[in-house]
mmCIF file of C-alpha atoms in Angstrom:
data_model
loop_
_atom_site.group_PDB
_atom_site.id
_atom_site.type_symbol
_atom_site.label_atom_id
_atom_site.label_comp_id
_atom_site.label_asym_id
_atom_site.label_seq_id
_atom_site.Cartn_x
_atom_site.Cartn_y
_atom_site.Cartn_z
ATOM 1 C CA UNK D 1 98.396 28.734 29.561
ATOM 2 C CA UNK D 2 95.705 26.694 29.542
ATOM 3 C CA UNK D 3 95.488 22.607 29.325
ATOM 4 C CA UNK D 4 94.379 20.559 26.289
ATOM 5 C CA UNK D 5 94.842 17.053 25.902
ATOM 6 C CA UNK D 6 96.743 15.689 22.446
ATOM 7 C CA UNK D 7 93.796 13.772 21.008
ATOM 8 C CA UNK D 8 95.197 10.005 19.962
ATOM 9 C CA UNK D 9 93.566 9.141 16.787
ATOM 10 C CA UNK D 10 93.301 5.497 18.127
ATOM 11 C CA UNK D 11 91.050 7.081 21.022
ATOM 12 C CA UNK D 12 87.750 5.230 21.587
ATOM 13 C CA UNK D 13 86.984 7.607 24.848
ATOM 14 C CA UNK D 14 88.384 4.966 27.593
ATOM 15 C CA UNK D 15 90.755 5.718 29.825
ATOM 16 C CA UNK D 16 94.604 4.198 29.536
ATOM 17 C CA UNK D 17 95.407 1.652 32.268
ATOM 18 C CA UNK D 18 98.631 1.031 34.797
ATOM 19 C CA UNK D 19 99.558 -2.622 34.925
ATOM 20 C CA UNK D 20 101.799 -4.174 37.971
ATOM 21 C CA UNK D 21 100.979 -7.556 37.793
ATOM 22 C CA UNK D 22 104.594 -8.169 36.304
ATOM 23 C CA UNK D 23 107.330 -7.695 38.927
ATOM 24 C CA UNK D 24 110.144 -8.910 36.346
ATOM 25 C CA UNK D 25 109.090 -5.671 34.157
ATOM 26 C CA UNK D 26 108.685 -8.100 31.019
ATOM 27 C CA UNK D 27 105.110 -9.447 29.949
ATOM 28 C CA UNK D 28 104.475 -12.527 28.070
ATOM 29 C CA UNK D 29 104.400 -10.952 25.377
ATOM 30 C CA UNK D 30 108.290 -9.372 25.584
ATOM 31 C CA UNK D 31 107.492 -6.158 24.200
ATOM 32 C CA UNK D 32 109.763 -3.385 26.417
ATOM 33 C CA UNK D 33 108.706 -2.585 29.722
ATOM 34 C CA UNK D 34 109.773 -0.934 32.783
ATOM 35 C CA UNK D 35 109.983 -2.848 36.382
ATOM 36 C CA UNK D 36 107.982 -0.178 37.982
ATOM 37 C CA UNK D 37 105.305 0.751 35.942
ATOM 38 C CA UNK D 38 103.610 -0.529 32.508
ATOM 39 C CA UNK D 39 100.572 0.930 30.342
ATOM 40 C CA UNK D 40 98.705 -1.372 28.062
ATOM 41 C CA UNK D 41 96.933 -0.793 25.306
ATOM 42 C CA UNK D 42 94.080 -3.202 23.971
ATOM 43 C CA UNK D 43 90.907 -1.677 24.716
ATOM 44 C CA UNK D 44 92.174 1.316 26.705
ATOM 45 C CA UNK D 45 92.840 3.474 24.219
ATOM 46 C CA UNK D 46 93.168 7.531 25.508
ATOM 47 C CA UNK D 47 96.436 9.042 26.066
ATOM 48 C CA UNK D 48 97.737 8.738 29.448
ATOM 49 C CA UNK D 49 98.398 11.869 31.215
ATOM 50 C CA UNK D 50 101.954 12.095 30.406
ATOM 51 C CA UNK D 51 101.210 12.535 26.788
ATOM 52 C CA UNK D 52 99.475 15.850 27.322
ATOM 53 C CA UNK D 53 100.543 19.212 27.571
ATOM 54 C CA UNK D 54 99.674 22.627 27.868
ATOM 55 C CA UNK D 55 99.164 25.019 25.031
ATOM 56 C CA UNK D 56 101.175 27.786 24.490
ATOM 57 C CA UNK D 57 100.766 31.546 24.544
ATOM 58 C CA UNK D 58 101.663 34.370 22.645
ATOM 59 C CA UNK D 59 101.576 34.770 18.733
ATOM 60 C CA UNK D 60 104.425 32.900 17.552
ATOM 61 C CA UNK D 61 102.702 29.915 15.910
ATOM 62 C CA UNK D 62 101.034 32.201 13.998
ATOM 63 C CA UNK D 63 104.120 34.043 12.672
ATOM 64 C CA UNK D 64 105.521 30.836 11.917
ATOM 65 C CA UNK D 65 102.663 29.416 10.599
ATOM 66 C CA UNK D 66 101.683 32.410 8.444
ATOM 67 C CA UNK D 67 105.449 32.825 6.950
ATOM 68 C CA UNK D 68 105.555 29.227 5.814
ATOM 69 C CA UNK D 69 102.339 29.862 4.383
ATOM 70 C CA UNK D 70 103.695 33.005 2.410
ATOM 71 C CA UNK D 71 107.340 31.442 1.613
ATOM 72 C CA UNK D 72 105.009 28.191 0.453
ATOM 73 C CA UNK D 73 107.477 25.894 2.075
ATOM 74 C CA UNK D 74 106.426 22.991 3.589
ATOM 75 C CA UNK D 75 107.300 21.224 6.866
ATOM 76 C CA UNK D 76 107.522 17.685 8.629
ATOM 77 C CA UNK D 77 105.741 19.430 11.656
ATOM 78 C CA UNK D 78 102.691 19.748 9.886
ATOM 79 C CA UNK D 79 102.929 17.017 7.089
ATOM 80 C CA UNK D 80 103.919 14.348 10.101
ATOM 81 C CA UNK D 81 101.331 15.632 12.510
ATOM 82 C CA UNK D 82 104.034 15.946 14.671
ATOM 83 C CA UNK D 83 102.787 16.650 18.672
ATOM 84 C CA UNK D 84 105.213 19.441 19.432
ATOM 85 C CA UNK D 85 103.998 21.817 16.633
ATOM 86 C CA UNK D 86 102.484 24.330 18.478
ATOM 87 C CA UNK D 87 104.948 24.755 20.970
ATOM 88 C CA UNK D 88 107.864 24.592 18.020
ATOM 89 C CA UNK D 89 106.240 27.601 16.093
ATOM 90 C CA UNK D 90 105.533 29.580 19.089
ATOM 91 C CA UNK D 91 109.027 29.131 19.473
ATOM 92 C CA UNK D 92 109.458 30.288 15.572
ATOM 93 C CA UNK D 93 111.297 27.244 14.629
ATOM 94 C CA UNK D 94 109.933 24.085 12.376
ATOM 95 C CA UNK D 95 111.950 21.561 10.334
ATOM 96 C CA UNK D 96 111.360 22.190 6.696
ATOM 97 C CA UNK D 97 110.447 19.684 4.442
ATOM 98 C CA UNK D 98 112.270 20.233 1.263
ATOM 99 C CA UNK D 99 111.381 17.579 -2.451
ATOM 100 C CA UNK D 100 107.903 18.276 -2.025
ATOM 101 C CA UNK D 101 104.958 16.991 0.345
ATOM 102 C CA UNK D 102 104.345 13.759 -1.556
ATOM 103 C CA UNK D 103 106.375 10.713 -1.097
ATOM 104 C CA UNK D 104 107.102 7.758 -2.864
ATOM 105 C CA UNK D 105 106.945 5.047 -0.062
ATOM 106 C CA UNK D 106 104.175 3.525 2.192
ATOM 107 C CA UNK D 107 105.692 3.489 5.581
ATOM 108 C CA UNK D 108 103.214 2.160 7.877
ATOM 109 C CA UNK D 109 103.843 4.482 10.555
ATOM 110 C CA UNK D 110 103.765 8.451 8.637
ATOM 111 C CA UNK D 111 100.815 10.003 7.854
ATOM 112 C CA UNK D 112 102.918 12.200 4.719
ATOM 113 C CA UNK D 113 100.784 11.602 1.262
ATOM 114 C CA UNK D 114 102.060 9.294 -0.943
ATOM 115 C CA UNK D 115 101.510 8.959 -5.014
ATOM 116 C CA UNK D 116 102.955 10.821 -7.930
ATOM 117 C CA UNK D 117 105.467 13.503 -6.602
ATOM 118 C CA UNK D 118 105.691 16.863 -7.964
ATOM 119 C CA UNK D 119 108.386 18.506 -9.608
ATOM 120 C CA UNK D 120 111.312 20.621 -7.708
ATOM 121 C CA UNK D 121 111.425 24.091 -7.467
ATOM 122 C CA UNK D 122 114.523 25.497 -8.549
ATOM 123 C CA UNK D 123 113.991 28.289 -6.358
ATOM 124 C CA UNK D 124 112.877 26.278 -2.870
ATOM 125 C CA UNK D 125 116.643 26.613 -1.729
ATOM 126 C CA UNK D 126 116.416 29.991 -1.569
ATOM 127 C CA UNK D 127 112.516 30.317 -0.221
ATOM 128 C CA UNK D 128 113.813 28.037 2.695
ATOM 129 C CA UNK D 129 117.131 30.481 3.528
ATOM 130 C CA UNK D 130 115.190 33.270 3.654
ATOM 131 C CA UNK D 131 112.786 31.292 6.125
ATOM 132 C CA UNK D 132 115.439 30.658 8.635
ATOM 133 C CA UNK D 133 116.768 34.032 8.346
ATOM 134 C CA UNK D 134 113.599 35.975 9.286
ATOM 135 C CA UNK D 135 112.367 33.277 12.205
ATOM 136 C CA UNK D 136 115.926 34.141 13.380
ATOM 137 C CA UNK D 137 117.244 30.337 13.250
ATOM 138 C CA UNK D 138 120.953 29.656 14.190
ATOM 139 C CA UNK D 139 120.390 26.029 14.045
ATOM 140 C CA UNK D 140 118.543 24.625 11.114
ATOM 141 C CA UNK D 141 116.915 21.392 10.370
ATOM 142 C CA UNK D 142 115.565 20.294 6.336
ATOM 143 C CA UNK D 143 114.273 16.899 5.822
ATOM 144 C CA UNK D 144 112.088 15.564 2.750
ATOM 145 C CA UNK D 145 109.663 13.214 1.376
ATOM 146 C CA UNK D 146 111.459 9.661 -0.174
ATOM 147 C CA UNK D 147 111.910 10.146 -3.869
ATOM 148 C CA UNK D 148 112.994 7.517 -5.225
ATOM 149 C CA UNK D 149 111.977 8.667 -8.541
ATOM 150 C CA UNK D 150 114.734 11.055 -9.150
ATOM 151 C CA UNK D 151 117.749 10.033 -9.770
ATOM 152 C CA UNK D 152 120.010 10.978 -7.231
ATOM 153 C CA UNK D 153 117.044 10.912 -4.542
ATOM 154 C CA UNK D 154 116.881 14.146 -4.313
ATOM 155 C CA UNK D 155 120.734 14.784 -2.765
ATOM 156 C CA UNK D 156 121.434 17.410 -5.171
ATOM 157 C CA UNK D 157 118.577 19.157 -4.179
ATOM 158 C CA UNK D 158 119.543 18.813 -0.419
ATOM 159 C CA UNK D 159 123.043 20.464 -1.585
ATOM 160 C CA UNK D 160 121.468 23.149 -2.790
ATOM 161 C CA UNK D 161 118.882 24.090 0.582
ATOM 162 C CA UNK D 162 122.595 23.696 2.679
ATOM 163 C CA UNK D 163 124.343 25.771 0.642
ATOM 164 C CA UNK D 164 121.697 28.559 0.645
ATOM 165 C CA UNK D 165 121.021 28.594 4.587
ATOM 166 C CA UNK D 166 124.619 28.867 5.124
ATOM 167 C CA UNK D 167 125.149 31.594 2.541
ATOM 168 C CA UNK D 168 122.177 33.399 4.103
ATOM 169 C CA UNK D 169 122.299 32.734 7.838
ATOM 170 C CA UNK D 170 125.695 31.096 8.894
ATOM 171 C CA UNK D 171 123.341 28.751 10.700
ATOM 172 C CA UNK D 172 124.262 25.232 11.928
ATOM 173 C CA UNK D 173 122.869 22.773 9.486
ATOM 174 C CA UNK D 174 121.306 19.494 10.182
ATOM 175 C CA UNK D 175 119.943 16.908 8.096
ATOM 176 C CA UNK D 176 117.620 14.142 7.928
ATOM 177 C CA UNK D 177 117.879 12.283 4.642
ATOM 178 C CA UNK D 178 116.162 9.249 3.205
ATOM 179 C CA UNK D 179 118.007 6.079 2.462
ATOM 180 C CA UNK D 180 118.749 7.538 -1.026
ATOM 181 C CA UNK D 181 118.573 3.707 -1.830
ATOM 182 C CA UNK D 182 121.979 3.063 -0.828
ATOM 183 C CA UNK D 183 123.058 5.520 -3.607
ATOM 184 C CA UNK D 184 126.812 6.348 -2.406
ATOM 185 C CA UNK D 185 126.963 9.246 -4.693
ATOM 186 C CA UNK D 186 123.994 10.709 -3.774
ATOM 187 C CA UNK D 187 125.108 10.906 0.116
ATOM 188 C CA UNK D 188 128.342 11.836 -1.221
ATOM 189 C CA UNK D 189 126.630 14.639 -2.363
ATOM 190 C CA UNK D 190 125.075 15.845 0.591
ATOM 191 C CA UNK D 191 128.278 15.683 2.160
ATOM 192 C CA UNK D 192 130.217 17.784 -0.647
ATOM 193 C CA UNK D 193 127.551 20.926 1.387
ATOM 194 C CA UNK D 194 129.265 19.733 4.925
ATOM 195 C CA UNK D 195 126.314 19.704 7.296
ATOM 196 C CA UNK D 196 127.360 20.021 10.425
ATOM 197 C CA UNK D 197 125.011 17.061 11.634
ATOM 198 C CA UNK D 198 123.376 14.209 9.519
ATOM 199 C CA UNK D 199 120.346 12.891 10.786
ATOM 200 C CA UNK D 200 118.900 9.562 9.464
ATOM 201 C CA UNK D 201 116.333 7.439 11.433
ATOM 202 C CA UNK D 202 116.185 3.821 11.705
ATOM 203 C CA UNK D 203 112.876 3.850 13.123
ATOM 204 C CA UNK D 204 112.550 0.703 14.733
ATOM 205 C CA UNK D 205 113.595 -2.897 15.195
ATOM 206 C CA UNK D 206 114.426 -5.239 12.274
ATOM 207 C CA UNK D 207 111.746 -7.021 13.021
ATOM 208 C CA UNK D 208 108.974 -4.448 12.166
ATOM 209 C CA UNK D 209 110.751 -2.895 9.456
ATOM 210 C CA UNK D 210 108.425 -4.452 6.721
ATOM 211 C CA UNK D 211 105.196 -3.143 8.688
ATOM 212 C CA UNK D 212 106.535 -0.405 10.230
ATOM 213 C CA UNK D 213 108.672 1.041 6.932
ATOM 214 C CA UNK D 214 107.981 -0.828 4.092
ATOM 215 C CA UNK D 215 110.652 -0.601 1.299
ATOM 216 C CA UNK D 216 113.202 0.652 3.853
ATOM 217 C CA UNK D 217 115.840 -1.847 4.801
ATOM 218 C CA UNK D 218 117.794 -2.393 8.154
ATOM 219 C CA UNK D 219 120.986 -2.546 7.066
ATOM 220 C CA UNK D 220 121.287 0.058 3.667
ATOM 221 C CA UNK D 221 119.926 2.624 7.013
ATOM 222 C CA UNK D 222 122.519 1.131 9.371
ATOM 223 C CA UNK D 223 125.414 1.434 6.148
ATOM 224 C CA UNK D 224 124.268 5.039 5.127
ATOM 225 C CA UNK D 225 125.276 6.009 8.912
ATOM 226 C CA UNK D 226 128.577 4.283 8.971
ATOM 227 C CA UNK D 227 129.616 5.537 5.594
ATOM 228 C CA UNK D 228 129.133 9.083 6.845
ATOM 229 C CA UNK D 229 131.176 9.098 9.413
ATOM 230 C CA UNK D 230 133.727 7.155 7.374
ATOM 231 C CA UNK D 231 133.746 9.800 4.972
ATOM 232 C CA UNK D 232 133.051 12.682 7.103
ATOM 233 C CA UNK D 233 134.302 12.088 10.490
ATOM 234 C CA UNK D 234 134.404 15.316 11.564
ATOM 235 C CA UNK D 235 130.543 15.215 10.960
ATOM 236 C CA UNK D 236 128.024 14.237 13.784
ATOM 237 C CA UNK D 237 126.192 11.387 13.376
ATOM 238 C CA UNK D 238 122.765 10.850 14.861
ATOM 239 C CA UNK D 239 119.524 8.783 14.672
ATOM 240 C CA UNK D 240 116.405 7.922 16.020
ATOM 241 C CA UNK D 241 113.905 5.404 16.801
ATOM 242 C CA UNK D 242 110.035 5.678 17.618
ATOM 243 C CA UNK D 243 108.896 3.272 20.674
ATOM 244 C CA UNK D 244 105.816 1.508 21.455
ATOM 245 C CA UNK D 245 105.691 -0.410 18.373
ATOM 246 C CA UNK D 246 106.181 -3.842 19.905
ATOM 247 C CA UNK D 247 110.098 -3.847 20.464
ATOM 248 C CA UNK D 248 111.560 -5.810 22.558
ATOM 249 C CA UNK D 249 114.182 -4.588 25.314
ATOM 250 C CA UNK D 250 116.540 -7.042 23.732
ATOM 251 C CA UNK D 251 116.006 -5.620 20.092
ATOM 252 C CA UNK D 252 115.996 -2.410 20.924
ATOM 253 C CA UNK D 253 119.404 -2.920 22.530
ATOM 254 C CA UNK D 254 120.716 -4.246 19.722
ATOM 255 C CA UNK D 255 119.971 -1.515 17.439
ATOM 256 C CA UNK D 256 121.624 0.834 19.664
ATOM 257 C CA UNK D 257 124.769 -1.504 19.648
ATOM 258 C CA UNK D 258 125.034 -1.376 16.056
ATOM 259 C CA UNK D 259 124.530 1.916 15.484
ATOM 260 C CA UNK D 260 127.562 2.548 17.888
ATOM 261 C CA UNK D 261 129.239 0.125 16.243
ATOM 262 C CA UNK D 262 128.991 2.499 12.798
ATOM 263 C CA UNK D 263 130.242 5.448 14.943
ATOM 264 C CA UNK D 264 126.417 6.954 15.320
ATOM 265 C CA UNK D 265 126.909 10.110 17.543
ATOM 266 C CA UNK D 266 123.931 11.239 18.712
ATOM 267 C CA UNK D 267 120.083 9.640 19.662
ATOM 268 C CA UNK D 268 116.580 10.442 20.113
ATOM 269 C CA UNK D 269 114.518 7.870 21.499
ATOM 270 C CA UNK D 270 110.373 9.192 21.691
ATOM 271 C CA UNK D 271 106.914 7.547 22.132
ATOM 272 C CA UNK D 272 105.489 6.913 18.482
ATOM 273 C CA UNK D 273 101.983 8.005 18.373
ATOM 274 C CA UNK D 274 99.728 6.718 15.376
ATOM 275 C CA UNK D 275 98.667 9.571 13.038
ATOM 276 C CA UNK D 276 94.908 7.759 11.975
ATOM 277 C CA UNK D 277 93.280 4.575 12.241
ATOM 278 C CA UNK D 278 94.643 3.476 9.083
ATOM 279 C CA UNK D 279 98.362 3.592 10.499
ATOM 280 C CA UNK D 280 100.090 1.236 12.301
ATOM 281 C CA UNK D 281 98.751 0.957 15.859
ATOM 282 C CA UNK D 282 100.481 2.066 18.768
ATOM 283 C CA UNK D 283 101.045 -1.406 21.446
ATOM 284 C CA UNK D 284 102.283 0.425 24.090
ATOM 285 C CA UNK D 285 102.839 3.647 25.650
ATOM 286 C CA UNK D 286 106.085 4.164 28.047
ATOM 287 C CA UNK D 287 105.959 5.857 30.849
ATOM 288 C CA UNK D 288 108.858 8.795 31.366
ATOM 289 C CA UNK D 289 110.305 7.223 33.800
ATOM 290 C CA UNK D 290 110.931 4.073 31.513
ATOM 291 C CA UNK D 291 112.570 6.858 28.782
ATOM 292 C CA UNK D 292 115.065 7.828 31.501
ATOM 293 C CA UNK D 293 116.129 4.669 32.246
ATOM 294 C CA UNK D 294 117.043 3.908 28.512
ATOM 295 C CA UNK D 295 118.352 7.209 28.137
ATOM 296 C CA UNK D 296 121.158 6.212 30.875
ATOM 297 C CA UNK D 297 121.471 3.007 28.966
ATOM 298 C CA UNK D 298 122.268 4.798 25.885
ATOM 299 C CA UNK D 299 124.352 6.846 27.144
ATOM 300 C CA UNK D 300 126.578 3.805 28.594
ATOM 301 C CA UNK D 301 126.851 2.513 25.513
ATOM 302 C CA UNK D 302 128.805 5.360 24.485
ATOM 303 C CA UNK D 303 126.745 7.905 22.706
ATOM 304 C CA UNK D 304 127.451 11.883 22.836
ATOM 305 C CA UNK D 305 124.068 12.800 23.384
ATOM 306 C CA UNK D 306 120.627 11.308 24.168
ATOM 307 C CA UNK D 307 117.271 12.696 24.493
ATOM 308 C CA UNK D 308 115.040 10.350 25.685
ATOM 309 C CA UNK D 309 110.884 11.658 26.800
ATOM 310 C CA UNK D 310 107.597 10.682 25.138
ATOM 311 C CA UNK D 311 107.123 13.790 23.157
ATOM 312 C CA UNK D 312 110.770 13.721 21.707
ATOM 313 C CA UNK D 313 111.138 13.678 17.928
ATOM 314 C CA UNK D 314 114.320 13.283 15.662
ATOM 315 C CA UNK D 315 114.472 17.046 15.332
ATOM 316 C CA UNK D 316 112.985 18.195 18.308
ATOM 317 C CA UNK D 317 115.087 21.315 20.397
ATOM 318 C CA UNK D 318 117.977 19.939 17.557
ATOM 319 C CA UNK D 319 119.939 22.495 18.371
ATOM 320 C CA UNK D 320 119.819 22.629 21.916
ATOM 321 C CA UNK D 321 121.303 18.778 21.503
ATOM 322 C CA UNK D 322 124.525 20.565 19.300
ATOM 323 C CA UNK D 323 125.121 23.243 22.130
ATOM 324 C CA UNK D 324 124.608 20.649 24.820
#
């Protein structure tokens, strides 16, 4: 294999700095930081070397990449600009991104079009099965775009995919749903297709959710998670949250209290990276060190499973988390 950096968007060609001057491990500022090491961000703006990796080999990607393209399914790996493509299609896996590729919210933070979304395909349920049955998957993910002009969100829709990959495969299914607006039916819905794991991201802090996610609200998330595993318990429960955004240890903290509180299973905790200038800059980048140590923190506060590293994403090795 050979090395290539992941280019940050933010990059302005310096070089990312260590900081010790704080022996407490909390600036002035109180955004989250690690005794032992900090990297700042204000006019040192490359990735540090943590946050790049080798390329992989072999032909893989382009399977993957080629099948999408004649299934014309679209993912969150490529939408999202998500870091781990390459080494997830060389791997012949991706999470498919089911409603469409254009979403009706402005989340500061993803880089997934927004404006008037297209109509569903009756027959994407069925395109997506047959996806996950020739890249082999026994653990698959399906996510979508916010629509908050349908309806039901889109749940009946996410029914449908479940149904299908099951029918087709027998795979594990895991989802990652919007908010559906707090729509009980809707998530009843999605339930009615019993995935074996329901995915759905708070993100971040309360305090950044209007710049980091817009229309999205704290607590409808936070309630969507605890009514699943009220009315599911037999269900796994997991979420996620994007770092480097300006949280503080304290904050972040509490959002992993709560969602324990609400029964929330399983976490992923990874280093957000902004997709273009235009997006919601990055603060800070944690070292991996400083992911471990919240990992065990998690993990003390009672969840089933953590994954904790600067390149880990919501879906990332998802089923690897299941066997685990």
């Amino acid at each position: 294999m050979h090395s290539l950096p992941i280019l940050d968007p933010d990059s302005d060609g310096t070089r990312a700095s260590e900081v010790s001057d704080d022996p407490g491990g909390q600036s002035n500022t109180g955004v989250l930081t690690h005794p032992a090491r900090r990297s700042s961000i204000p006019g040192n703006r490359r990735l540090p070397s943590w946050l790049k990796r080798a390329l992989p080999r072999g032909n893989g990607n382009y399977f993957t990449h080629d099948l999408l393209r004649e299934l014309r399914l679209e993912t969150v790996c490529e939408n999202a600009r998500c870091p781990n493509r390459p080494e997830c299609y060389s791997r012949r896996t991706a999470t498919f991104m089911i409603l469409g590729n254009v979403c009706t919210r402005p989340c500061g933070f993803c880089s997934v079009p927004r404006g008037q979304p297209e109509h569903l395909e009756a027959d994407e349920p069925e395109r997506v099965a047959e996806a996950a049955l020739r890249l082999g998957l026994r653990h698959v993910v399906i996510t979508s775009v916010t629509r908050d002009d349908l309806s039901d969100g889109g749940a009946d829709h996410f029914y449908h995919c479940i149904q299908a990959v099951r029918a087709k495969t027998g795979a594990v299914v895991e989802v990652l749903t919007p908010d559906f607006l707090g729509d009980t039916k809707a998530i009843d819905r999605v339930l009615e297709a019993r995935p074996e794991v329901y995915n759905h991201n708070m993100e971040t802090v309360p305090r950044l959710y209007k710049k980091v996610r817009g229309r999205a609200d704290y607590q409808r998330s936070l309630h969507l998670l605890g009514y699943v595993k009220r009315q599911a318990s037999s269900i796994t429960t997991k979420s996620g949250l994007m770092l480097g955004l300006g949280e503080t240890t304290e904050e972040l903290l509490g959002v992993l209290a709560d969602l324990r509180e609400v029964g929330c299973d399983m976490l992923t905790l990874g280093q957000y990276l902004a997709p273009t200038l235009k997006h919601v800059p990055v603060v800070r980048y944690l070292p991996p060190e400083e992911f471990d140590s919240l990992a065990v923190l998690a993990r003390a506060l009672g969840f089933s499973h953590v994954v904790s590293g600067p390149f880990v994403r919501s879906s990332y090795h998802a089923g690897e988390m299941i066997t685990k």
